[in-house]
Amino acid sequence: AQSVAQPEDQVNVAEGNPLTVKCTYSVSGNPYLFWYVQYPNRGLQFLLKYITGDNLVKGSYGFEAEFNKSQTSFHLKKPSALVSDSALYFCVMDSNYQLIWGAGTKLIIKP
Amino acid sequence: NAGVTQTPKFQVLKTGQSMTLQCAQDMNHNSMYWYRQDPGMGLRLIYYSASEGTTDKGEVPNGYNVSRLNKREFSLRLESAAPSQTSVYFCASLNDVTGGEGQYFGPGTRLLVL
């Protein structure tokens, strides 16, 4: 069965430290993978996508994600966290034009 | 461009009442989607429309109907609202999943069913 898992409900990081939000997936074939962000009381915004090619994908607001086929992971990373990065992050996989969403990880950046 | 718009932003219904959530996009996208968002559940797909004139069920279609009125508009109808349908509803549109910027989302509709 195709699925996306975000194993952490919440991630706490001090401002200025690197952050990682984890995502693993299960699919037959090659996945298309996305990260979306939802800021408090606002709609969803696209961050970045992996379709093919370079395993390191760069996106908006200084975020990047690393695609690892052997570990079936697509972790979201940022070298130096900002308080303004605090939000809800979703990992998403495309499967035949239907998007399969992870449950979301709440990222809290403390000053 | 207004992007994806949704109306209403908030709605309170009594059990058994009906209502239609409206969604429109002005980006000439082929595909449109309706999701519901519940705490700890992520987004769950209710229905989607890959092109004008077609609609398909998603993960949680029961209790809902949709209409793809034209390329711009995709409405979601609750015929007889139930408390379990209390949620935040998001409409989205997509041009090309391989070459585009992912889905574009509306601001959401907060629905409370009493």
PDB file of C-alpha atoms in Angstrom:
ATOM      1  CA  ALA A   1       0.000   0.000   0.000  1.00  0.00           C
ATOM      2  CA  GLN A   2       1.168   3.512  -0.747  1.00  0.00           C
ATOM      3  CA  SER A   3       1.670   5.728   2.246  1.00  0.00           C
ATOM      4  CA  VAL A   4       3.526   8.659   3.720  1.00  0.00           C
ATOM      5  CA  ALA A   5       4.682   8.741   7.326  1.00  0.00           C
ATOM      6  CA  GLN A   6       5.883  11.644   9.416  1.00  0.00           C
ATOM      7  CA  PRO A   7       7.074   9.914  12.580  1.00  0.00           C
ATOM      8  CA  GLU A   8       7.267  13.037  14.739  1.00  0.00           C
ATOM      9  CA  ASP A   9       4.143  14.938  15.785  1.00  0.00           C
ATOM     10  CA  GLN A  10       6.279  17.843  16.984  1.00  0.00           C
ATOM     11  CA  VAL A  11       9.873  18.973  16.606  1.00  0.00           C
ATOM     12  CA  ASN A  12      11.436  21.582  18.890  1.00  0.00           C
ATOM     13  CA  VAL A  13      14.565  23.440  17.790  1.00  0.00           C
ATOM     14  CA  ALA A  14      16.427  26.416  19.181  1.00  0.00           C
ATOM     15  CA  GLU A  15      16.749  29.409  16.895  1.00  0.00           C
ATOM     16  CA  GLY A  16      19.965  29.277  14.886  1.00  0.00           C
ATOM     17  CA  ASN A  17      20.296  25.498  15.129  1.00  0.00           C
ATOM     18  CA  PRO A  18      19.826  23.178  12.153  1.00  0.00           C
ATOM     19  CA  LEU A  19      16.438  21.536  11.815  1.00  0.00           C
ATOM     20  CA  THR A  20      15.228  18.283  10.295  1.00  0.00           C
ATOM     21  CA  VAL A  21      11.633  17.197   9.769  1.00  0.00           C
ATOM     22  CA  LYS A  22      11.422  13.537   8.868  1.00  0.00           C
ATOM     23  CA  CYS A  23       9.358  11.849   6.186  1.00  0.00           C
ATOM     24  CA  THR A  24       9.319   8.286   4.900  1.00  0.00           C
ATOM     25  CA  TYR A  25       7.214   6.863   2.112  1.00  0.00           C
ATOM     26  CA  SER A  26       6.060   3.594   0.660  1.00  0.00           C
ATOM     27  CA  VAL A  27       5.283   3.259  -3.042  1.00  0.00           C
ATOM     28  CA  SER A  28       5.770   0.910  -5.941  1.00  0.00           C
ATOM     29  CA  GLY A  29       7.775   2.733  -8.568  1.00  0.00           C
ATOM     30  CA  ASN A  30       9.383   6.146  -8.456  1.00  0.00           C
ATOM     31  CA  PRO A  31       7.702   8.730  -6.259  1.00  0.00           C
ATOM     32  CA  TYR A  32       7.033  12.396  -6.770  1.00  0.00           C
ATOM     33  CA  LEU A  33       7.461  14.042  -3.368  1.00  0.00           C
ATOM     34  CA  PHE A  34       6.572  17.452  -2.000  1.00  0.00           C
ATOM     35  CA  TRP A  35       6.788  19.488   1.170  1.00  0.00           C
ATOM     36  CA  TYR A  36       4.082  21.987   2.087  1.00  0.00           C
ATOM     37  CA  VAL A  37       3.939  24.396   5.017  1.00  0.00           C
ATOM     38  CA  GLN A  38       0.942  25.792   6.859  1.00  0.00           C
ATOM     39  CA  TYR A  39       1.486  28.853   9.020  1.00  0.00           C
ATOM     40  CA  PRO A  40      -0.930  29.486  11.903  1.00  0.00           C
ATOM     41  CA  ASN A  41      -4.393  30.516  10.707  1.00  0.00           C
ATOM     42  CA  ARG A  42      -3.262  30.576   7.110  1.00  0.00           C
ATOM     43  CA  GLY A  43      -3.565  28.366   4.070  1.00  0.00           C
ATOM     44  CA  LEU A  44      -1.064  25.886   2.718  1.00  0.00           C
ATOM     45  CA  GLN A  45       2.005  26.883   0.761  1.00  0.00           C
ATOM     46  CA  PHE A  46       4.249  24.840  -1.493  1.00  0.00           C
ATOM     47  CA  LEU A  47       7.895  24.590  -0.334  1.00  0.00           C
ATOM     48  CA  LEU A  48       9.682  22.241  -2.699  1.00  0.00           C
ATOM     49  CA  LYS A  49       9.354  19.097  -4.811  1.00  0.00           C
ATOM     50  CA  TYR A  50      11.378  16.109  -5.942  1.00  0.00           C
ATOM     51  CA  ILE A  51      10.575  14.625  -9.340  1.00  0.00           C
ATOM     52  CA  THR A  52      13.847  13.207 -10.600  1.00  0.00           C
ATOM     53  CA  GLY A  53      17.523  14.090 -10.774  1.00  0.00           C
ATOM     54  CA  ASP A  54      19.609  15.561  -7.984  1.00  0.00           C
ATOM     55  CA  ASN A  55      18.752  14.013  -4.632  1.00  0.00           C
ATOM     56  CA  LEU A  56      19.142  17.345  -2.838  1.00  0.00           C
ATOM     57  CA  VAL A  57      16.276  19.676  -3.626  1.00  0.00           C
ATOM     58  CA  LYS A  58      16.308  23.356  -2.691  1.00  0.00           C
ATOM     59  CA  GLY A  59      13.094  25.219  -2.004  1.00  0.00           C
ATOM     60  CA  SER A  60      11.573  28.358  -0.575  1.00  0.00           C
ATOM     61  CA  TYR A  61      12.661  30.174   2.616  1.00  0.00           C
ATOM     62  CA  GLY A  62      16.058  28.422   2.730  1.00  0.00           C
ATOM     63  CA  PHE A  63      14.629  24.916   3.081  1.00  0.00           C
ATOM     64  CA  GLU A  64      15.995  21.875   1.326  1.00  0.00           C
ATOM     65  CA  ALA A  65      15.111  18.205   1.262  1.00  0.00           C
ATOM     66  CA  GLU A  66      17.162  15.104   0.628  1.00  0.00           C
ATOM     67  CA  PHE A  67      15.673  12.210  -1.322  1.00  0.00           C
ATOM     68  CA  ASN A  68      17.087   8.837  -0.248  1.00  0.00           C
ATOM     69  CA  LYS A  69      15.761   5.972  -2.308  1.00  0.00           C
ATOM     70  CA  SER A  70      17.419   3.192  -0.305  1.00  0.00           C
ATOM     71  CA  GLN A  71      15.926   4.499   2.939  1.00  0.00           C
ATOM     72  CA  THR A  72      12.672   5.630   1.256  1.00  0.00           C
ATOM     73  CA  SER A  73      12.982   8.976   2.964  1.00  0.00           C
ATOM     74  CA  PHE A  74      12.536  12.617   2.035  1.00  0.00           C
ATOM     75  CA  HIS A  75      13.607  14.621   5.075  1.00  0.00           C
ATOM     76  CA  LEU A  76      13.182  18.391   5.168  1.00  0.00           C
ATOM     77  CA  LYS A  77      16.169  20.392   6.406  1.00  0.00           C
ATOM     78  CA  LYS A  78      17.340  23.908   7.092  1.00  0.00           C
ATOM     79  CA  PRO A  79      20.846  24.853   8.259  1.00  0.00           C
ATOM     80  CA  SER A  80      19.767  27.620  10.643  1.00  0.00           C
ATOM     81  CA  ALA A  81      16.238  27.801  12.051  1.00  0.00           C
ATOM     82  CA  LEU A  82      14.274  31.024  12.456  1.00  0.00           C
ATOM     83  CA  VAL A  83      11.443  31.667  14.896  1.00  0.00           C
ATOM     84  CA  SER A  84       9.313  32.493  11.848  1.00  0.00           C
ATOM     85  CA  ASP A  85       9.767  28.900  10.613  1.00  0.00           C
ATOM     86  CA  SER A  86       7.386  27.741  13.338  1.00  0.00           C
ATOM     87  CA  ALA A  87       4.508  26.116  11.476  1.00  0.00           C
ATOM     88  CA  LEU A  88       2.918  22.826  10.483  1.00  0.00           C
ATOM     89  CA  TYR A  89       4.819  20.902   7.796  1.00  0.00           C
ATOM     90  CA  PHE A  90       3.364  18.258   5.520  1.00  0.00           C
ATOM     91  CA  CYS A  91       5.172  15.677   3.428  1.00  0.00           C
ATOM     92  CA  VAL A  92       3.190  14.690   0.355  1.00  0.00           C
ATOM     93  CA  MET A  93       3.566  11.987  -2.285  1.00  0.00           C
ATOM     94  CA  ASP A  94       1.993  11.991  -5.714  1.00  0.00           C
ATOM     95  CA  SER A  95       0.441   8.746  -6.806  1.00  0.00           C
ATOM     96  CA  ASN A  96      -1.376   8.805 -10.131  1.00  0.00           C
ATOM     97  CA  TYR A  97      -2.527  12.411  -9.723  1.00  0.00           C
ATOM     98  CA  GLN A  98      -3.801  11.808  -6.204  1.00  0.00           C
ATOM     99  CA  LEU A  99      -1.722  13.324  -3.470  1.00  0.00           C
ATOM    100  CA  ILE A 100      -1.110  11.250  -0.357  1.00  0.00           C
ATOM    101  CA  TRP A 101      -0.496  13.444   2.671  1.00  0.00           C
ATOM    102  CA  GLY A 102       1.457  12.773   5.821  1.00  0.00           C
ATOM    103  CA  ALA A 103      -0.232  13.665   9.099  1.00  0.00           C
ATOM    104  CA  GLY A 104       1.946  16.724   9.573  1.00  0.00           C
ATOM    105  CA  THR A 105       4.734  17.730  11.946  1.00  0.00           C
ATOM    106  CA  LYS A 106       4.471  20.796  14.123  1.00  0.00           C
ATOM    107  CA  LEU A 107       7.781  22.642  14.114  1.00  0.00           C
ATOM    108  CA  ILE A 108       8.441  24.946  17.054  1.00  0.00           C
ATOM    109  CA  ILE A 109      11.465  27.214  16.963  1.00  0.00           C
ATOM    110  CA  LYS A 110      12.351  28.721  20.323  1.00  0.00           C
ATOM    111  CA  PRO A 111      14.253  32.015  20.614  1.00  0.00           C
TER     112      PRO A 111
ATOM    113  CA  ASN B   1      -4.608  36.711 -10.297  1.00  0.00           C
ATOM    114  CA  ALA B   2      -6.713  35.902  -7.258  1.00  0.00           C
ATOM    115  CA  GLY B   3      -5.448  32.295  -7.289  1.00  0.00           C
ATOM    116  CA  VAL B   4      -7.851  29.923  -5.556  1.00  0.00           C
ATOM    117  CA  THR B   5     -10.813  31.467  -3.766  1.00  0.00           C
ATOM    118  CA  GLN B   6     -13.264  29.778  -1.431  1.00  0.00           C
ATOM    119  CA  THR B   7     -16.569  30.861   0.039  1.00  0.00           C
ATOM    120  CA  PRO B   8     -17.696  31.027   2.747  1.00  0.00           C
ATOM    121  CA  LYS B   9     -14.768  31.362   5.172  1.00  0.00           C
ATOM    122  CA  PHE B  10     -16.810  30.260   8.166  1.00  0.00           C
ATOM    123  CA  GLN B  11     -20.096  28.408   8.517  1.00  0.00           C
ATOM    124  CA  VAL B  12     -22.126  26.958  11.349  1.00  0.00           C
ATOM    125  CA  LEU B  13     -24.735  24.348  10.469  1.00  0.00           C
ATOM    126  CA  LYS B  14     -27.216  22.294  12.410  1.00  0.00           C
ATOM    127  CA  THR B  15     -27.262  18.539  11.940  1.00  0.00           C
ATOM    128  CA  GLY B  16     -29.268  17.675   8.840  1.00  0.00           C
ATOM    129  CA  GLN B  17     -28.858  21.026   7.111  1.00  0.00           C
ATOM    130  CA  SER B  18     -27.337  21.227   3.666  1.00  0.00           C
ATOM    131  CA  MET B  19     -24.848  23.623   2.167  1.00  0.00           C
ATOM    132  CA  THR B  20     -22.497  24.087  -0.754  1.00  0.00           C
ATOM    133  CA  LEU B  21     -18.885  25.192  -0.480  1.00  0.00           C
ATOM    134  CA  GLN B  22     -17.738  27.160  -3.487  1.00  0.00           C
ATOM    135  CA  CYS B  23     -14.279  27.129  -5.026  1.00  0.00           C
ATOM    136  CA  ALA B  24     -12.936  28.970  -8.036  1.00  0.00           C
ATOM    137  CA  GLN B  25      -9.501  29.330  -9.613  1.00  0.00           C
ATOM    138  CA  ASP B  26      -8.359  31.778 -12.253  1.00  0.00           C
ATOM    139  CA  MET B  27      -5.124  30.046 -13.268  1.00  0.00           C
ATOM    140  CA  ASN B  28      -6.653  27.902 -16.026  1.00  0.00           C
ATOM    141  CA  HIS B  29      -5.710  24.727 -14.170  1.00  0.00           C
ATOM    142  CA  ASN B  30      -7.104  21.399 -15.273  1.00  0.00           C
ATOM    143  CA  SER B  31      -7.251  19.590 -11.929  1.00  0.00           C
ATOM    144  CA  MET B  32      -9.117  20.650  -8.821  1.00  0.00           C
ATOM    145  CA  TYR B  33      -9.392  19.024  -5.420  1.00  0.00           C
ATOM    146  CA  TRP B  34     -11.359  19.124  -2.187  1.00  0.00           C
ATOM    147  CA  TYR B  35      -9.649  18.181   1.078  1.00  0.00           C
ATOM    148  CA  ARG B  36     -10.652  18.176   4.698  1.00  0.00           C
ATOM    149  CA  GLN B  37      -8.162  18.822   7.459  1.00  0.00           C
ATOM    150  CA  ASP B  38      -8.645  17.392  10.933  1.00  0.00           C
ATOM    151  CA  PRO B  39      -6.152  17.554  13.817  1.00  0.00           C
ATOM    152  CA  GLY B  40      -3.533  14.803  13.600  1.00  0.00           C
ATOM    153  CA  MET B  41      -4.954  13.495  10.316  1.00  0.00           C
ATOM    154  CA  GLY B  42      -3.213  15.638   7.758  1.00  0.00           C
ATOM    155  CA  LEU B  43      -5.219  16.446   4.685  1.00  0.00           C
ATOM    156  CA  ARG B  44      -7.598  13.836   3.369  1.00  0.00           C
ATOM    157  CA  LEU B  45      -8.848  13.932  -0.170  1.00  0.00           C
ATOM    158  CA  ILE B  46     -12.626  14.017  -0.514  1.00  0.00           C
ATOM    159  CA  TYR B  47     -13.077  14.322  -4.281  1.00  0.00           C
ATOM    160  CA  TYR B  48     -11.031  15.500  -7.185  1.00  0.00           C
ATOM    161  CA  SER B  49     -11.586  16.508 -10.768  1.00  0.00           C
ATOM    162  CA  ALA B  50      -8.797  15.822 -13.243  1.00  0.00           C
ATOM    163  CA  SER B  51     -10.459  17.887 -15.941  1.00  0.00           C
ATOM    164  CA  GLU B  52     -13.658  19.727 -16.717  1.00  0.00           C
ATOM    165  CA  GLY B  53     -16.545  17.302 -16.785  1.00  0.00           C
ATOM    166  CA  THR B  54     -14.919  14.572 -14.696  1.00  0.00           C
ATOM    167  CA  THR B  55     -14.971  13.882 -10.979  1.00  0.00           C
ATOM    168  CA  ASP B  56     -13.581  11.020  -8.917  1.00  0.00           C
ATOM    169  CA  LYS B  57     -13.798   9.905  -5.315  1.00  0.00           C
ATOM    170  CA  GLY B  58     -10.901  10.364  -2.995  1.00  0.00           C
ATOM    171  CA  GLU B  59     -10.175   8.839   0.380  1.00  0.00           C
ATOM    172  CA  VAL B  60     -13.263  10.094   2.278  1.00  0.00           C
ATOM    173  CA  PRO B  61     -16.141  10.803  -0.154  1.00  0.00           C
ATOM    174  CA  ASN B  62     -19.086   9.601   1.953  1.00  0.00           C
ATOM    175  CA  GLY B  63     -21.536  12.363   2.810  1.00  0.00           C
ATOM    176  CA  TYR B  64     -20.311  14.671   0.054  1.00  0.00           C
ATOM    177  CA  ASN B  65     -21.054  15.422  -3.572  1.00  0.00           C
ATOM    178  CA  VAL B  66     -19.169  17.602  -6.010  1.00  0.00           C
ATOM    179  CA  SER B  67     -19.799  19.457  -9.239  1.00  0.00           C
ATOM    180  CA  ARG B  68     -17.197  20.644 -11.712  1.00  0.00           C
ATOM    181  CA  LEU B  69     -19.330  23.389 -13.152  1.00  0.00           C
ATOM    182  CA  ASN B  70     -16.693  24.556 -15.625  1.00  0.00           C
ATOM    183  CA  LYS B  71     -12.928  24.741 -15.735  1.00  0.00           C
ATOM    184  CA  ARG B  72     -12.859  27.487 -13.087  1.00  0.00           C
ATOM    185  CA  GLU B  73     -15.326  26.212 -10.510  1.00  0.00           C
ATOM    186  CA  PHE B  74     -15.504  23.104  -8.333  1.00  0.00           C
ATOM    187  CA  SER B  75     -18.153  22.990  -5.620  1.00  0.00           C
ATOM    188  CA  LEU B  76     -18.565  20.647  -2.660  1.00  0.00           C
ATOM    189  CA  ARG B  77     -22.020  19.882  -1.295  1.00  0.00           C
ATOM    190  CA  LEU B  78     -23.072  18.459   2.041  1.00  0.00           C
ATOM    191  CA  GLU B  79     -26.617  17.167   1.601  1.00  0.00           C
ATOM    192  CA  SER B  80     -27.278  16.390   5.274  1.00  0.00           C
ATOM    193  CA  ALA B  81     -24.564  17.695   7.551  1.00  0.00           C
ATOM    194  CA  ALA B  82     -23.338  15.602  10.475  1.00  0.00           C
ATOM    195  CA  PRO B  83     -21.131  16.607  13.442  1.00  0.00           C
ATOM    196  CA  SER B  84     -18.395  14.327  12.038  1.00  0.00           C
ATOM    197  CA  GLN B  85     -18.127  16.733   9.116  1.00  0.00           C
ATOM    198  CA  THR B  86     -16.906  19.511  11.379  1.00  0.00           C
ATOM    199  CA  SER B  87     -13.566  20.317   9.822  1.00  0.00           C
ATOM    200  CA  VAL B  88     -11.577  22.773   7.786  1.00  0.00           C
ATOM    201  CA  TYR B  89     -12.099  22.326   4.069  1.00  0.00           C
ATOM    202  CA  PHE B  90      -9.487  23.246   1.495  1.00  0.00           C
ATOM    203  CA  CYS B  91      -9.905  23.525  -2.230  1.00  0.00           C
ATOM    204  CA  ALA B  92      -6.832  23.214  -4.447  1.00  0.00           C
ATOM    205  CA  SER B  93      -5.948  23.343  -8.111  1.00  0.00           C
ATOM    206  CA  LEU B  94      -3.097  21.927 -10.129  1.00  0.00           C
ATOM    207  CA  ASN B  95      -1.825  22.542 -13.624  1.00  0.00           C
ATOM    208  CA  ASP B  96       0.859  19.928 -14.117  1.00  0.00           C
ATOM    209  CA  VAL B  97       2.193  17.843 -11.262  1.00  0.00           C
ATOM    210  CA  THR B  98       5.496  17.134 -12.987  1.00  0.00           C
ATOM    211  CA  GLY B  99       6.402  20.582 -14.082  1.00  0.00           C
ATOM    212  CA  GLY B 100       4.444  22.903 -11.871  1.00  0.00           C
ATOM    213  CA  GLU B 101       4.749  24.230  -8.385  1.00  0.00           C
ATOM    214  CA  GLY B 102       2.556  21.643  -6.771  1.00  0.00           C
ATOM    215  CA  GLN B 103      -0.982  22.448  -5.817  1.00  0.00           C
ATOM    216  CA  TYR B 104      -2.304  25.916  -5.139  1.00  0.00           C
ATOM    217  CA  PHE B 105      -4.617  26.095  -2.142  1.00  0.00           C
ATOM    218  CA  GLY B 106      -7.496  28.303  -1.189  1.00  0.00           C
ATOM    219  CA  PRO B 107      -7.653  29.885   2.275  1.00  0.00           C
ATOM    220  CA  GLY B 108      -9.990  27.230   3.655  1.00  0.00           C
ATOM    221  CA  THR B 109     -13.551  27.076   4.982  1.00  0.00           C
ATOM    222  CA  ARG B 110     -14.083  26.383   8.674  1.00  0.00           C
ATOM    223  CA  LEU B 111     -17.265  24.387   9.139  1.00  0.00           C
ATOM    224  CA  LEU B 112     -18.896  23.616  12.456  1.00  0.00           C
ATOM    225  CA  VAL B 113     -21.821  21.212  12.538  1.00  0.00           C
ATOM    226  CA  LEU B 114     -23.800  21.252  15.749  1.00  0.00           C
TER     227      LEU B 114
END
